[in-house]
């Protein structure tokens, strides 16, 4: 590379403004390099490289015959370099790469040693530096002195490309591990220190820097990814180091100029002319050095950055953008202008999140400095919309940094971001991704809370009239304006890191709720007060629990000692403050459901010891009185449950206040139970004429009692009898109000409290018998209510019944609780059938059947709620299957709905299949095949026996079978028995029903074999043979010869059972091959005929299935040989052949099997000579058939060979026509359908579905265009950037 030196001042400005960098590579002026793939060897032979004659010899360049600079040849004294290797203590020689890689030596000392070596012999030292960059790229080769002296850089790079290890694409910068991560840092530090140590002399010798920049520029233009990546990193770090040098020079020039001006402004008598000349000379030298550094930076920027910031590799682009951000921050006078900012702005549209992230972090460093941010106004106005849109980036890290960048922009100027820009960030405080939400919360806090007007100065910090009071109101207003979000916990969590002091100002919040507004102050509305109560509760929860709300965050983290202390202090403040204020708040808002529900949750965050230590018992009594009032006035379920939970927390035996609270709770329940019993007697005596007022009072009291069931033991009040009477009366009369029945069914909590006592051993002997009677009676009651007309009652009965069946199943005896065996209750067949019918009727329904007639929004909400209920019902029943409470085969009716209701219940059904397979693989397989059989029978009843196999119903069953097959996974050995049993049941089902059309027609369910084919790929090779032999038991000789369309399921299924059927081998029909050997068929090995043993068919239980598997595991199904050789049993033992159903059978049966299978009535016990004669006639018939078949197969084979020749010629012609013009998308093999040359060929289609095609594998270089034609300089903007940036101009 030839740099214009300071001796040619007239050319300095021309060099800086030059658009072309004339290196020996001569890359194009406008086109930048980009690879279209991540491969390391795009052009190892350098076919696409444009080489030149080399660099023009420049001043300072060593030529042959020159003596080395710095003296004659010899060793550098002390620690240094010997023959290009680093020497430590005279014991070890290592290359520069190895020294940097090891990291044992300080970078400063390594660089100093190299500089000493360079001063001694600059060619040897420079050669070692060149090899350092080559080896850092992962290249095993090394540049020799001969190559360095006589070869151009392009030739050296081409030579080094050939030295790469083609088997591995890894190189140091991409290797993982702590050593290689440290190497990257050491590599960058070495370059920075090298330039820093050479900045006063060596970099200006027009030799070292010229050679290094020329080499790195050439490597960065290489098609080898390792070269390009490493050299780009080196060049960018070199540029950064030069920027530091230029910055120092600029500072020195300013200082020199200032000294010169000061000296010149002195009076003549005091002016030192010698000093003026010295300063002038120094400024001139600094200017020359500055020009030289600018030339170097200009060469690197135009030779490397301009090409590589759009490289195909995201890591390379990220390096460029990261470093240009450093340049603009360090040397803003030179780089912080539109000419360089445009590259960062354009790359904001990059398709890789890693690159976009580097752009944002680079801009953050600029906007953080207020002095620099004022120079970014034009850039901000141009790319503001893009930055705002990046807050919704699909990469969470990018979105977080985009929000942080906007926060910095907001700090620099309030007028830049418009209201709509800010609103797009505001709603992100409700994001489920916590880093995004926290960043948005900081933006919101800076925008709304950080600016204080002059009228707020001097206001108190706390209280209604404080600064925090107005800020809390602002928070409430913002929360209410976010109409699409109603998650106060998310808002509080988002603001917690930046505004925790504000959110912990509960004193001000209480004042805003209880105190009357000052004159002229606008009071909070009811809606605003409700929002404030919710925010206050969320802030209390956040302070006491110290972890994000549900749905945001990965779980609880370990708190530090400081955080634990803060947590305890906050909890103490909350208790002291709200122990006094909470009764007042409940008294004021007693009738407001939303406020009371939230306020009643505050006591569970109290430190209850403070009631005693702080002598706050009177406030506890006030709280209990207010809770009594709440229970008396409210019938809303949420309020009552919140009150029940608060009583449960306050009754904790660990605290001394528990006795006081327990007495208050018992008095409350006594009053409720007495009132309920009194109302119930009156209500039941009315008979059929039920009064609405009495029904309301009964319902309200029942709601209050039911709310306490889940958290409190009410067994001593004997509520089971009264509730049972109520339910029984409802069944007898049939006109019981729905809500009364639903809440009366909460009696099962009483049963569960009894069970808890019995399990702990704290009950009496008779309690177990009583519990058993109550449980069974209640289960029968729920079973009767399942058939109720009312939907809500049926759903409640079903849910409770499923829970009780699960609790009182055989699982109750686990963990050493055998004494509970009398409580085990297993549903009988009638109950199982009712439960299954309920699921089929209530769950598997269409959405349109369960919608409402309200508005569209209400309709959607009701649909979602209804779907949620149905999912819960299905999950309750599936748990019964998983825990073996009901028979596993009942799951067949559930599994068959997998495809139809995949969107609604697919996850539940799939998980149920997975769990059942873990329990019993074979029974699960039987259940799956049973579900397919049920669907097949339903299809037959709907479409008839002559259905079309291309119909949507049949294709849907096949797709379901394919999905079932995928659930078995890839480990065939684990599911071997289950898959084999599945095939066995499928085969038996296919041949179970004879054809209704009479003899000679396929069985009724034969098409089921087409569905069963989906599971053939899950069979291992040995089991395929076993299943194939089992299939032959159900076939006849005539079935094997059929080729009509109705027999295609049998043909395709048999083909799928052939060894190698998945490998696209030839199609085989057991016994007789209907096709001749194809071009691709391999010679079959002769097989050893082994005697088959078939199981008895008198039992289908799992034990007989296991016997079937064990017997068949060692059986070898005969592999078909080329015709006319047959491996079927026809030619083995004719004496074992017997006619069946009027036509000869082609398959043998063991003697013990024959004894168990009765013959038809007309064929029982024939005379011996009749058997012999039948066998002779049969063999004669078979011989004639074989002769005819051999001739047909010979003709077919000849036709097939002709077709192959024609097809091959056609493929070659197409390949020649395409030539090098193939696009990258044409890399797929060319496959054509084979035209049928005769009607005989139709048999081959029906039989094997195995078209003979030939794949033309073209040379790799012809499968895509040359790189120079497709993407000049390896760059296609559309491959790395969004479309929106391509048509955008900068400024």
mmCIF file of N, CA and C in Angstrom, residues 451-487:
data_model
loop_
_atom_site.group_PDB
_atom_site.id
_atom_site.type_symbol
_atom_site.label_atom_id
_atom_site.label_comp_id
_atom_site.label_asym_id
_atom_site.label_seq_id
_atom_site.Cartn_x
_atom_site.Cartn_y
_atom_site.Cartn_z
ATOM 1 N N UNK A 451 -39.802 15.931 36.803
ATOM 2 C CA UNK A 451 -39.873 17.377 36.552
ATOM 3 C C UNK A 451 -40.795 18.027 37.582
ATOM 4 N N UNK A 452 -40.269 18.928 38.332
ATOM 5 C CA UNK A 452 -41.041 19.604 39.364
ATOM 6 C C UNK A 452 -41.161 21.087 39.011
ATOM 7 N N UNK A 453 -42.342 21.570 39.190
ATOM 8 C CA UNK A 453 -42.561 22.982 38.923
ATOM 9 C C UNK A 453 -42.139 23.844 40.100
ATOM 10 N N UNK A 454 -42.059 25.143 39.886
ATOM 11 C CA UNK A 454 -41.647 26.044 40.989
ATOM 12 C C UNK A 454 -42.653 26.056 42.128
ATOM 13 N N UNK A 455 -43.918 25.747 41.831
ATOM 14 C CA UNK A 455 -44.913 25.767 42.902
ATOM 15 C C UNK A 455 -44.740 24.605 43.874
ATOM 16 N N UNK A 456 -43.991 23.574 43.471
ATOM 17 C CA UNK A 456 -43.795 22.419 44.333
ATOM 18 C C UNK A 456 -42.606 22.583 45.263
ATOM 19 N N UNK A 457 -41.836 23.612 45.064
ATOM 20 C CA UNK A 457 -40.699 23.840 45.941
ATOM 21 C C UNK A 457 -41.191 24.241 47.333
ATOM 22 N N UNK A 458 -40.583 23.679 48.344
ATOM 23 C CA UNK A 458 -40.928 23.996 49.717
ATOM 24 C C UNK A 458 -42.052 23.168 50.288
ATOM 25 N N UNK A 459 -42.665 22.275 49.501
ATOM 26 C CA UNK A 459 -43.726 21.424 50.023
ATOM 27 C C UNK A 459 -43.132 20.301 50.862
ATOM 28 N N UNK A 460 -43.879 19.795 51.853
ATOM 29 C CA UNK A 460 -43.356 18.692 52.672
ATOM 30 C C UNK A 460 -43.180 17.421 51.842
ATOM 31 N N UNK A 461 -42.374 16.493 52.383
ATOM 32 C CA UNK A 461 -42.101 15.256 51.662
ATOM 33 C C UNK A 461 -43.244 14.269 51.771
ATOM 34 N N UNK A 462 -43.972 14.301 52.895
ATOM 35 C CA UNK A 462 -45.030 13.326 53.101
ATOM 36 C C UNK A 462 -46.315 14.033 53.492
ATOM 37 N N UNK A 463 -47.411 13.289 53.332
ATOM 38 C CA UNK A 463 -48.709 13.851 53.664
ATOM 39 C C UNK A 463 -49.500 14.185 52.423
ATOM 40 N N UNK A 464 -50.767 14.540 52.652
ATOM 41 C CA UNK A 464 -51.668 14.786 51.534
ATOM 42 C C UNK A 464 -51.203 15.954 50.678
ATOM 43 N N UNK A 465 -50.603 16.973 51.305
ATOM 44 C CA UNK A 465 -50.176 18.152 50.579
ATOM 45 C C UNK A 465 -48.705 18.081 50.170
ATOM 46 N N UNK A 466 -48.110 16.932 50.258
ATOM 47 C CA UNK A 466 -46.685 16.792 49.966
ATOM 48 C C UNK A 466 -46.454 16.608 48.468
ATOM 49 N N UNK A 467 -45.161 16.593 48.120
ATOM 50 C CA UNK A 467 -44.790 16.319 46.725
ATOM 51 C C UNK A 467 -45.199 14.907 46.342
ATOM 52 N N UNK A 468 -44.988 13.982 47.263
ATOM 53 C CA UNK A 468 -45.362 12.593 46.973
ATOM 54 C C UNK A 468 -46.861 12.449 46.766
ATOM 55 N N UNK A 469 -47.643 13.290 47.429
ATOM 56 C CA UNK A 469 -49.087 13.214 47.236
ATOM 57 C C UNK A 469 -49.471 13.449 45.788
ATOM 58 N N UNK A 470 -48.901 14.474 45.186
ATOM 59 C CA UNK A 470 -49.204 14.741 43.775
ATOM 60 C C UNK A 470 -48.652 13.652 42.871
ATOM 61 N N UNK A 471 -47.473 13.112 43.231
ATOM 62 C CA UNK A 471 -46.897 12.041 42.402
ATOM 63 C C UNK A 471 -47.733 10.768 42.494
ATOM 64 N N UNK A 472 -48.251 10.472 43.681
ATOM 65 C CA UNK A 472 -49.108 9.284 43.824
ATOM 66 C C UNK A 472 -50.385 9.456 43.028
ATOM 67 N N UNK A 473 -50.926 10.660 43.043
ATOM 68 C CA UNK A 473 -52.112 10.910 42.222
ATOM 69 C C UNK A 473 -51.789 10.718 40.742
ATOM 70 N N UNK A 474 -50.612 11.198 40.332
ATOM 71 C CA UNK A 474 -50.217 11.001 38.938
ATOM 72 C C UNK A 474 -50.119 9.520 38.599
ATOM 73 N N UNK A 475 -49.581 8.729 39.528
ATOM 74 C CA UNK A 475 -49.508 7.284 39.306
ATOM 75 C C UNK A 475 -50.896 6.679 39.162
ATOM 76 N N UNK A 476 -51.829 7.118 39.997
ATOM 77 C CA UNK A 476 -53.203 6.609 39.914
ATOM 78 C C UNK A 476 -53.836 6.996 38.589
ATOM 79 N N UNK A 477 -53.631 8.235 38.165
ATOM 80 C CA UNK A 477 -54.206 8.673 36.890
ATOM 81 C C UNK A 477 -53.647 7.847 35.735
ATOM 82 N N UNK A 478 -52.335 7.617 35.763
ATOM 83 C CA UNK A 478 -51.732 6.803 34.703
ATOM 84 C C UNK A 478 -52.296 5.385 34.713
ATOM 85 N N UNK A 479 -52.471 4.822 35.889
ATOM 86 C CA UNK A 479 -52.999 3.455 35.995
ATOM 87 C C UNK A 479 -54.409 3.359 35.430
ATOM 88 N N UNK A 480 -55.203 4.365 35.699
ATOM 89 C CA UNK A 480 -56.581 4.343 35.200
ATOM 90 C C UNK A 480 -56.639 4.597 33.699
ATOM 91 N N UNK A 481 -55.724 5.378 33.178
ATOM 92 C CA UNK A 481 -55.730 5.642 31.739
ATOM 93 C C UNK A 481 -55.276 4.433 30.945
ATOM 94 N N UNK A 482 -54.583 3.520 31.575
ATOM 95 C CA UNK A 482 -54.157 2.288 30.882
ATOM 96 C C UNK A 482 -55.316 1.316 30.869
ATOM 97 N N UNK A 483 -56.278 1.595 30.050
ATOM 98 C CA UNK A 483 -57.518 0.822 30.060
ATOM 99 C C UNK A 483 -57.323 -0.614 29.597
ATOM 100 N N UNK A 484 -56.302 -0.836 28.785
ATOM 101 C CA UNK A 484 -56.092 -2.193 28.283
ATOM 102 C C UNK A 484 -55.423 -3.088 29.323
ATOM 103 N N UNK A 485 -54.930 -2.506 30.396
ATOM 104 C CA UNK A 485 -54.199 -3.277 31.394
ATOM 105 C C UNK A 485 -54.792 -2.986 32.768
ATOM 106 N N UNK A 486 -55.020 -4.032 33.523
ATOM 107 C CA UNK A 486 -55.563 -3.894 34.859
ATOM 108 C C UNK A 486 -54.690 -4.642 35.861
ATOM 109 N N UNK A 487 -53.396 -4.573 35.658
ATOM 110 C CA UNK A 487 -52.471 -5.311 36.508
ATOM 111 C C UNK A 487 -51.665 -4.308 37.329
#
